[in-house]
XYZ file of C-alpha atoms in Angstrom:
511
model
C -14.806 -8.372 12.290
C -13.445 -11.371 10.397
C -10.721 -13.499 11.956
C -7.358 -12.786 10.350
C -4.160 -14.799 10.144
C -0.883 -14.258 8.318
C -0.342 -17.209 5.987
C 3.294 -17.923 5.122
C 3.596 -20.909 2.848
C 5.426 -22.374 -0.110
C 4.026 -24.576 -2.842
C 5.800 -27.338 -4.722
C 5.126 -29.568 -7.695
C 4.525 -33.188 -6.786
C 6.414 -35.268 -9.370
C 5.600 -38.817 -10.365
C 8.201 -39.988 -7.885
C 6.794 -37.848 -5.057
C 3.354 -38.700 -3.753
C 1.711 -38.692 -0.344
C 3.632 -41.800 0.721
C 6.972 -40.897 -0.826
C 7.823 -37.506 0.608
C 11.429 -37.350 1.749
C 12.085 -38.003 5.415
C 11.402 -34.555 6.850
C 12.460 -35.600 10.332
C 16.001 -34.999 9.063
C 15.297 -31.266 8.631
C 17.230 -29.232 11.191
C 15.081 -28.487 14.232
C 12.463 -31.179 13.576
C 11.865 -33.621 16.406
C 8.905 -35.549 14.998
C 6.790 -35.865 11.881
C 3.184 -36.482 12.940
C 0.592 -37.742 10.479
C -2.748 -35.928 10.828
C -4.646 -38.023 8.310
C -6.529 -37.159 5.141
C -9.204 -34.458 4.862
C -11.620 -33.956 1.971
C -12.111 -30.295 1.021
C -14.719 -28.793 -1.306
C -14.041 -25.151 -2.224
C -15.920 -22.877 -4.609
C -14.004 -19.785 -5.697
C -15.865 -16.586 -6.524
C -14.938 -13.715 -8.815
C -16.395 -11.236 -11.275
C -17.090 -12.224 -14.875
C -13.863 -10.509 -15.938
C -11.866 -12.155 -13.113
C -11.101 -8.847 -11.438
C -10.054 -10.430 -8.153
C -7.771 -12.990 -9.750
C -6.066 -10.227 -11.725
C -5.031 -8.672 -8.413
C -4.068 -12.052 -6.892
C -7.013 -12.014 -4.472
C -8.882 -15.212 -3.698
C -12.423 -15.480 -2.373
C -13.775 -18.921 -1.602
C -16.475 -20.790 0.266
C -15.084 -24.058 1.562
C -16.587 -27.031 3.359
C -14.533 -29.675 5.092
C -11.560 -29.195 7.350
C -11.240 -27.399 10.654
C -11.627 -23.945 9.141
C -14.559 -24.417 6.790
C -16.333 -21.217 5.903
C -15.650 -18.158 3.755
C -12.027 -17.172 3.158
C -10.647 -13.996 1.616
C -6.920 -13.764 0.943
C -4.893 -10.624 0.221
C -1.311 -10.870 -1.086
C 1.336 -9.302 1.157
C 4.563 -10.524 -0.466
C 5.744 -13.586 -2.356
C 4.488 -16.597 -0.424
C 2.791 -14.432 2.204
C -0.925 -13.648 2.353
C -3.374 -12.317 4.907
C -6.240 -14.790 5.205
C -9.552 -13.571 6.601
C -12.157 -16.078 7.757
C -15.902 -15.827 8.295
C -18.250 -18.664 9.348
C -19.968 -20.803 6.745
C -23.013 -19.106 5.227
C -25.011 -19.277 2.010
C -24.218 -15.698 0.970
C -21.130 -13.526 0.857
C -20.413 -12.083 4.326
C -21.035 -8.338 4.527
C -17.523 -7.755 5.924
C -16.003 -9.339 2.811
C -18.330 -7.378 0.529
C -17.059 -4.155 2.122
C -13.409 -5.154 1.703
C -14.011 -5.928 -1.968
C -16.119 -2.861 -2.714
C -13.330 -0.847 -4.374
C -12.904 -3.657 -6.888
C -16.480 -4.821 -7.294
C -18.229 -1.406 -7.275
C -21.672 -2.165 -8.625
C -20.761 -5.649 -9.808
C -21.274 -9.002 -8.164
C -19.231 -12.125 -7.620
C -20.289 -15.559 -8.786
C -18.733 -19.039 -8.713
C -15.926 -19.417 -11.265
C -13.991 -22.509 -10.149
C -14.671 -25.499 -7.921
C -11.761 -27.368 -6.342
C -12.091 -30.781 -4.747
C -8.966 -31.591 -2.749
C -7.891 -34.670 -0.889
C -5.391 -33.329 1.656
C -2.892 -35.603 3.428
C -1.429 -33.597 6.312
C 1.734 -34.001 8.359
C 2.889 -31.796 11.231
C 6.544 -31.012 11.753
C 7.224 -30.429 15.456
C 10.287 -29.618 17.488
C 11.558 -32.023 20.193
C 9.158 -30.400 22.699
C 6.152 -31.002 20.477
C 5.737 -27.374 19.351
C 4.370 -27.105 15.811
C 6.914 -25.743 13.336
C 5.074 -26.209 10.046
C 2.273 -28.117 8.387
C 3.068 -30.127 5.279
C 0.225 -31.280 3.066
C 0.057 -33.247 -0.140
C -3.051 -32.148 -2.029
C -4.609 -34.165 -4.831
C -6.736 -31.601 -6.644
C -9.548 -31.798 -9.178
C -10.576 -28.424 -10.615
C -13.700 -27.612 -12.645
C -14.333 -24.336 -14.467
C -17.843 -23.066 -13.565
C -18.079 -19.880 -15.648
C -16.612 -18.087 -18.634
C -14.551 -19.623 -21.407
C -13.764 -23.208 -20.636
C -16.919 -23.806 -18.567
C -17.067 -27.482 -17.725
C -13.349 -28.026 -18.383
C -11.526 -29.955 -15.681
C -7.929 -30.362 -14.606
C -6.182 -32.522 -12.009
C -2.821 -32.271 -10.303
C -1.010 -33.003 -7.068
C 0.931 -30.392 -5.144
C 2.760 -30.019 -1.861
C 2.227 -27.118 0.540
C 4.447 -26.208 3.467
C 2.799 -23.658 5.765
C 4.738 -22.062 8.598
C 3.209 -22.266 12.063
C 1.986 -19.071 13.728
C 4.941 -16.993 14.985
C 7.326 -19.419 13.269
C 10.722 -18.492 11.852
C 10.578 -18.146 8.035
C 14.135 -19.509 7.916
C 12.654 -22.898 8.810
C 10.910 -22.971 5.431
C 14.339 -22.632 3.788
C 15.513 -25.733 5.646
C 12.442 -27.710 4.553
C 12.852 -26.536 0.970
C 16.483 -27.613 0.938
C 15.407 -31.115 1.899
C 12.623 -31.180 -0.699
C 14.898 -29.962 -3.475
C 17.431 -32.607 -2.603
C 14.660 -35.170 -3.155
C 13.854 -33.675 -6.565
C 10.848 -31.588 -5.551
C 10.660 -28.179 -7.221
C 8.676 -24.993 -6.418
C 5.302 -24.659 -8.067
C 4.971 -22.402 -11.089
C 1.594 -21.152 -9.817
C 1.169 -18.828 -6.851
C -2.129 -20.435 -5.816
C -4.480 -23.290 -6.604
C -6.920 -20.826 -8.127
C -4.292 -19.388 -10.469
C -3.386 -22.861 -11.634
C -7.012 -23.869 -12.043
C -7.808 -20.806 -14.128
C -4.767 -21.383 -16.310
C -5.383 -25.100 -16.858
C -9.119 -24.820 -17.524
C -8.850 -21.887 -19.920
C -9.488 -22.748 -23.559
C -6.285 -21.054 -24.701
C -4.316 -22.065 -21.598
C -3.375 -18.413 -21.070
C -3.001 -16.696 -17.716
C -5.392 -14.088 -16.357
C -2.958 -11.234 -16.523
C -2.918 -8.443 -19.090
C 0.167 -8.289 -21.307
C 2.276 -5.255 -20.561
C 3.407 -3.229 -23.522
C 6.641 -1.268 -23.510
C 6.042 2.509 -23.180
C 7.318 4.381 -26.256
C 5.659 7.791 -26.294
C 5.284 10.485 -23.657
C 1.649 9.466 -23.358
C 2.631 5.838 -22.753
C 4.836 6.816 -19.823
C 2.346 9.193 -18.255
C -0.492 6.687 -18.582
C 1.640 3.938 -17.040
C 2.206 6.167 -14.014
C -1.427 7.270 -13.834
C -2.720 3.703 -13.998
C -0.247 2.642 -11.322
C -1.636 5.264 -8.931
C -5.216 4.232 -9.707
C -4.356 0.596 -8.966
C -2.716 1.694 -5.728
C -5.811 3.586 -4.568
C -8.090 0.660 -5.360
C -5.676 -1.847 -3.848
C -5.255 0.061 -0.578
C -8.994 0.418 0.042
C -9.273 -2.894 1.949
C -6.145 -2.093 3.985
C -7.629 1.241 5.056
C -10.862 -0.492 6.056
C -8.825 -2.992 8.075
C -6.897 -0.135 9.714
C -3.540 -1.587 8.677
C -0.445 0.480 9.579
C 0.384 3.306 7.188
C -2.449 2.368 4.812
C -4.218 5.743 5.085
C -0.959 7.565 4.439
C -0.122 5.449 1.382
C -3.590 5.892 -0.082
C -3.425 9.629 0.468
C -0.021 9.790 -1.228
C -1.398 7.923 -4.240
C -4.240 10.429 -4.588
C -1.721 13.265 -4.423
C 0.593 11.665 -6.969
C -2.302 11.176 -9.358
C -3.602 14.711 -8.945
C -0.075 16.057 -9.355
C 0.406 14.058 -12.574
C -2.766 15.570 -14.017
C -1.418 19.066 -13.323
C 2.164 18.455 -14.415
C 1.403 16.628 -17.631
C -1.448 18.780 -18.859
C 0.127 18.877 -22.320
C -0.346 15.098 -22.431
C -3.753 14.730 -20.740
C -6.569 17.172 -21.454
C -7.122 19.247 -18.312
C -10.778 19.865 -19.203
C -11.251 16.201 -18.339
C -8.652 15.814 -15.584
C -9.336 19.019 -13.618
C -12.741 17.845 -12.308
C -11.186 14.471 -11.447
C -8.354 16.270 -9.681
C -10.877 18.197 -7.607
C -12.425 14.925 -6.448
C -8.994 13.538 -5.634
C -8.312 16.630 -3.555
C -11.533 15.984 -1.662
C -10.543 12.363 -1.007
C -7.045 13.335 0.143
C -8.618 15.850 2.516
C -10.890 13.219 4.028
C -7.978 10.840 4.478
C -5.784 13.607 5.832
C -7.867 14.341 8.924
C -6.850 11.072 10.532
C -3.331 11.020 9.088
C -2.407 14.550 10.205
C -3.489 13.796 13.748
C -1.530 10.547 13.688
C 1.654 12.360 12.645
C 1.146 15.000 15.318
C 0.519 12.356 17.997
C 3.703 10.531 17.071
C 5.749 13.730 17.115
C 4.508 15.023 20.455
C 4.651 11.566 21.998
C 8.249 11.051 20.903
C 9.234 14.511 22.173
C 7.680 13.799 25.555
C 9.285 10.374 25.905
C 12.695 11.848 25.084
C 12.505 14.239 28.050
C 14.203 13.289 31.327
C 11.630 12.279 33.896
C 12.575 15.241 36.109
C 11.354 17.621 33.392
C 7.935 16.028 32.916
C 5.867 17.923 35.460
C 2.174 17.284 35.843
C -0.087 14.820 33.986
C 1.501 15.537 30.605
C 1.183 12.068 29.079
C -2.377 11.656 30.293
C -3.426 15.004 28.882
C -1.806 14.135 25.557
C -3.761 10.864 25.376
C -7.058 12.527 26.251
C -6.473 15.375 23.806
C -5.564 12.956 20.991
C -8.516 10.655 21.672
C -10.927 13.582 21.620
C -9.627 14.759 18.239
C -9.667 11.299 16.683
C -13.026 10.155 18.014
C -15.025 8.808 15.112
C -12.242 9.306 12.565
C -12.142 5.615 11.693
C -15.903 5.504 11.240
C -15.762 8.661 9.145
C -13.133 7.234 6.782
C -15.063 3.987 6.299
C -18.227 6.010 5.679
C -16.367 7.959 2.989
C -15.206 4.726 1.335
C -18.756 3.402 1.382
C -20.201 6.628 0.005
C -21.536 7.229 -3.492
C -19.083 10.063 -4.135
C -16.023 7.869 -3.584
C -17.375 4.979 -5.628
C -18.259 7.407 -8.431
C -14.670 8.672 -8.332
C -13.351 5.125 -8.734
C -15.661 4.608 -11.714
C -14.400 7.851 -13.233
C -10.782 6.811 -12.752
C -11.483 3.477 -14.428
C -13.066 5.246 -17.380
C -10.154 7.673 -17.648
C -7.604 4.852 -17.605
C -9.546 2.898 -20.242
C -10.146 5.897 -22.534
C -7.536 8.559 -21.656
C -8.090 12.132 -22.877
C -4.807 12.361 -24.777
C -3.574 15.577 -26.349
C -1.217 15.859 -29.354
C 1.897 15.994 -27.157
C 1.103 12.471 -25.949
C 2.390 11.036 -29.235
C 5.744 12.796 -28.996
C 9.020 11.324 -27.792
C 9.258 11.241 -23.978
C 12.748 12.759 -24.021
C 11.258 16.005 -25.327
C 7.885 16.288 -23.624
C 8.597 14.988 -20.120
C 11.636 17.160 -19.241
C 9.709 20.294 -20.173
C 6.933 19.376 -17.773
C 9.351 18.566 -14.953
C 11.292 21.803 -15.431
C 8.092 23.815 -15.468
C 7.303 22.461 -12.015
C 10.857 23.231 -10.949
C 10.446 26.880 -11.975
C 7.345 27.158 -9.834
C 9.260 25.654 -6.926
C 12.133 28.112 -7.474
C 9.785 31.085 -7.343
C 8.242 29.886 -4.103
C 11.653 29.162 -2.586
C 12.866 32.668 -3.432
C 9.716 34.075 -1.857
C 10.183 31.995 1.315
C 13.870 32.808 1.749
C 13.385 36.554 1.360
C 11.123 36.715 4.436
C 12.537 37.065 7.945
C 11.584 34.342 10.451
C 7.947 34.577 11.461
C 4.421 33.678 10.369
C 4.868 34.978 6.814
C 7.967 32.853 6.278
C 6.205 29.864 7.823
C 3.341 30.222 5.344
C 5.714 30.756 2.411
C 7.750 27.686 3.327
C 4.580 25.628 3.495
C 3.667 26.708 -0.048
C 7.199 25.879 -1.192
C 6.817 22.448 0.340
C 3.752 21.784 -1.817
C 5.675 22.833 -4.922
C 8.639 20.646 -3.952
C 6.346 17.662 -3.590
C 4.853 18.237 -7.024
C 8.284 18.659 -8.664
C 9.470 15.459 -7.011
C 6.407 13.526 -8.172
C 6.889 14.884 -11.688
C 10.464 13.598 -11.788
C 9.497 10.230 -10.332
C 6.824 9.797 -13.001
C 9.382 10.612 -15.693
C 12.120 8.401 -14.262
C 11.352 5.279 -16.384
C 11.872 7.402 -19.505
C 14.632 9.778 -18.356
C 16.604 7.422 -16.136
C 19.299 8.549 -13.703
C 18.976 12.325 -14.305
C 15.335 12.178 -13.170
C 16.307 9.987 -10.219
C 18.994 12.446 -9.080
C 16.692 15.400 -9.524
C 13.912 13.716 -7.542
C 16.336 12.812 -4.757
C 17.599 16.389 -4.384
C 14.099 17.850 -4.432
C 12.929 15.255 -1.920
C 15.643 16.511 0.462
C 14.181 20.009 0.124
C 10.696 18.657 0.730
C 11.899 16.838 3.853
C 13.395 19.979 5.388
C 10.303 22.011 4.561
C 8.063 19.235 5.866
C 9.822 19.033 9.226
C 9.565 22.801 9.495
C 5.821 22.708 8.806
C 5.359 19.899 11.324
C 7.028 22.102 13.921
C 4.611 24.924 13.106
C 1.623 22.608 13.597
C 3.134 21.125 16.761
C 3.696 24.549 18.316
C 0.093 25.488 17.712
C -1.046 22.252 19.375
C 1.327 22.741 22.316
C -0.003 26.235 22.910
C -3.550 24.842 23.026
C -2.473 22.094 25.432
C -0.705 24.613 27.680
C -3.842 26.777 27.824
C -5.963 23.751 28.764
C -3.443 22.668 31.411
C -3.331 26.172 32.895
C -7.130 26.324 33.049
C -7.104 23.011 34.953
C -4.623 24.336 37.486
C -1.707 22.254 36.184
C 1.849 23.440 35.689
C 2.657 24.428 32.108
C 6.432 24.036 32.481
C 6.718 20.917 30.304
C 4.471 22.332 27.595
C 6.651 25.425 27.416
C 9.758 23.248 27.236
C 8.329 21.241 24.353
C 7.312 24.451 22.607
C 10.903 25.636 22.896
C 12.201 22.412 21.363
C 9.884 22.882 18.397
C 11.047 26.482 17.978
C 14.649 25.244 17.941
C 13.740 22.604 15.362
C 12.137 25.179 13.092
C 15.170 27.449 13.430
C 17.512 24.572 12.544
C 15.483 23.700 9.446
C 15.463 27.330 8.311
C 19.262 27.487 8.630
C 19.624 24.175 6.812
C 17.319 25.065 3.925
C 19.589 27.346 1.806
C 22.271 24.678 1.486
C 19.796 21.911 0.654
C 18.104 24.144 -1.902
C 21.455 25.044 -3.474
C 22.088 21.351 -4.197
C 18.608 20.890 -5.650
C 18.850 24.010 -7.815
C 22.195 23.037 -9.349
C 21.922 23.933 -13.071
C 23.695 20.682 -13.970
C 20.724 18.687 -12.658
C 18.347 20.507 -14.946
C 20.687 20.310 -17.924
C 20.973 16.538 -17.495
C 17.203 16.180 -17.743
C 17.265 17.648 -21.237
C 19.871 15.220 -22.604
């Protein structure tokens, strides 16, 4: 596994009056005890990308660098403005296999090749506190960039920039203090997010950026396609995070697959279902594969929280230990299974299909109509399906049949909510209010379903504990709590549904 660090840094333009010897006195920054010169290092970095600069378009950087303490291969993923996760592998002649896997959702069957070479002369200073603890590293980089491929091959550009990188576990507020001092000296933030972005821009023949101009959606088809493409980008973008086992990444990727599949169903008057139905079936398969791990994670968190909330006098027997063993047994191999799915031909074929659909969408005649007419109809159609399922659920007395009916209503609520969220850019506040009310219904139904699943698990755990000669008191107590939760949600549901089914909400969507 590649070494990973969270890189928090800010970049600044070095003006004619600000060079390596004329930085402002940073020892006057609050908290700084000393400014320690670390000398000059020569760096030689070759950046890799696809011919169409697919990585740069998503603000990813892949480089092979010699020189400096961390020479080797580096792969950087954006986290937020000024924050990136940097992965490092030792120096090698070829792309490390771990990086190839993390880039697979973007590269597919393509390959990366050198696109830019950067030669940097880096003058480094360390800002330390009075005890000598590193607070930040400040470097003045004199850069020479050469375009190695594509338009502008052979073109060069030079510039000087200043980087301030926060030390590990440092306080981001310290960067504000440094920036205040730099601004006072006339130094301004860089217009480019990275050296690569600047190099690509300055060595391009037309001096344009690598992004794709965004057109304003006008028709119903424009809005639906904007939403569809956003979900596709989310799936592709989350692939590396799932492989790295980052928190909530599986859940977010699964939600994106559901949103996309739901959009295909809801807006079938805009996108031809003969094309989207088979794609939706593959998305359902992917969501199912992702769901195995996610569902167990949710259940673990619920049962764990319930157990921890109990007074110690009510936890009888090896309850926590049995929970851990039970969870581990059910999740054994789940990580390997998910990665195997992401490496499989079926998944990669799905990504290719999604790319093709986004590039050449199967639009129907309704796609050219005004969004204010087409989109509300689709949202309200999903609402009617939800209303039928809610009526069916509420007419049943408490018990297994109601549990099943409420679960089906939950699915319909989720689809109606997604439909409204997709239409929100076109319909504005009415769609936002509708989605919010339906989400409240979905939340109540979801907590109820989670209690159903939890009770089934608790019964299994109680049977196993009994067979091992352990007391089942605590398992029965937890089962009772889940029954009470389900009862509370069932009593809460009619009121929440009444707010979501307010005729005014639906009337507003039409105006």
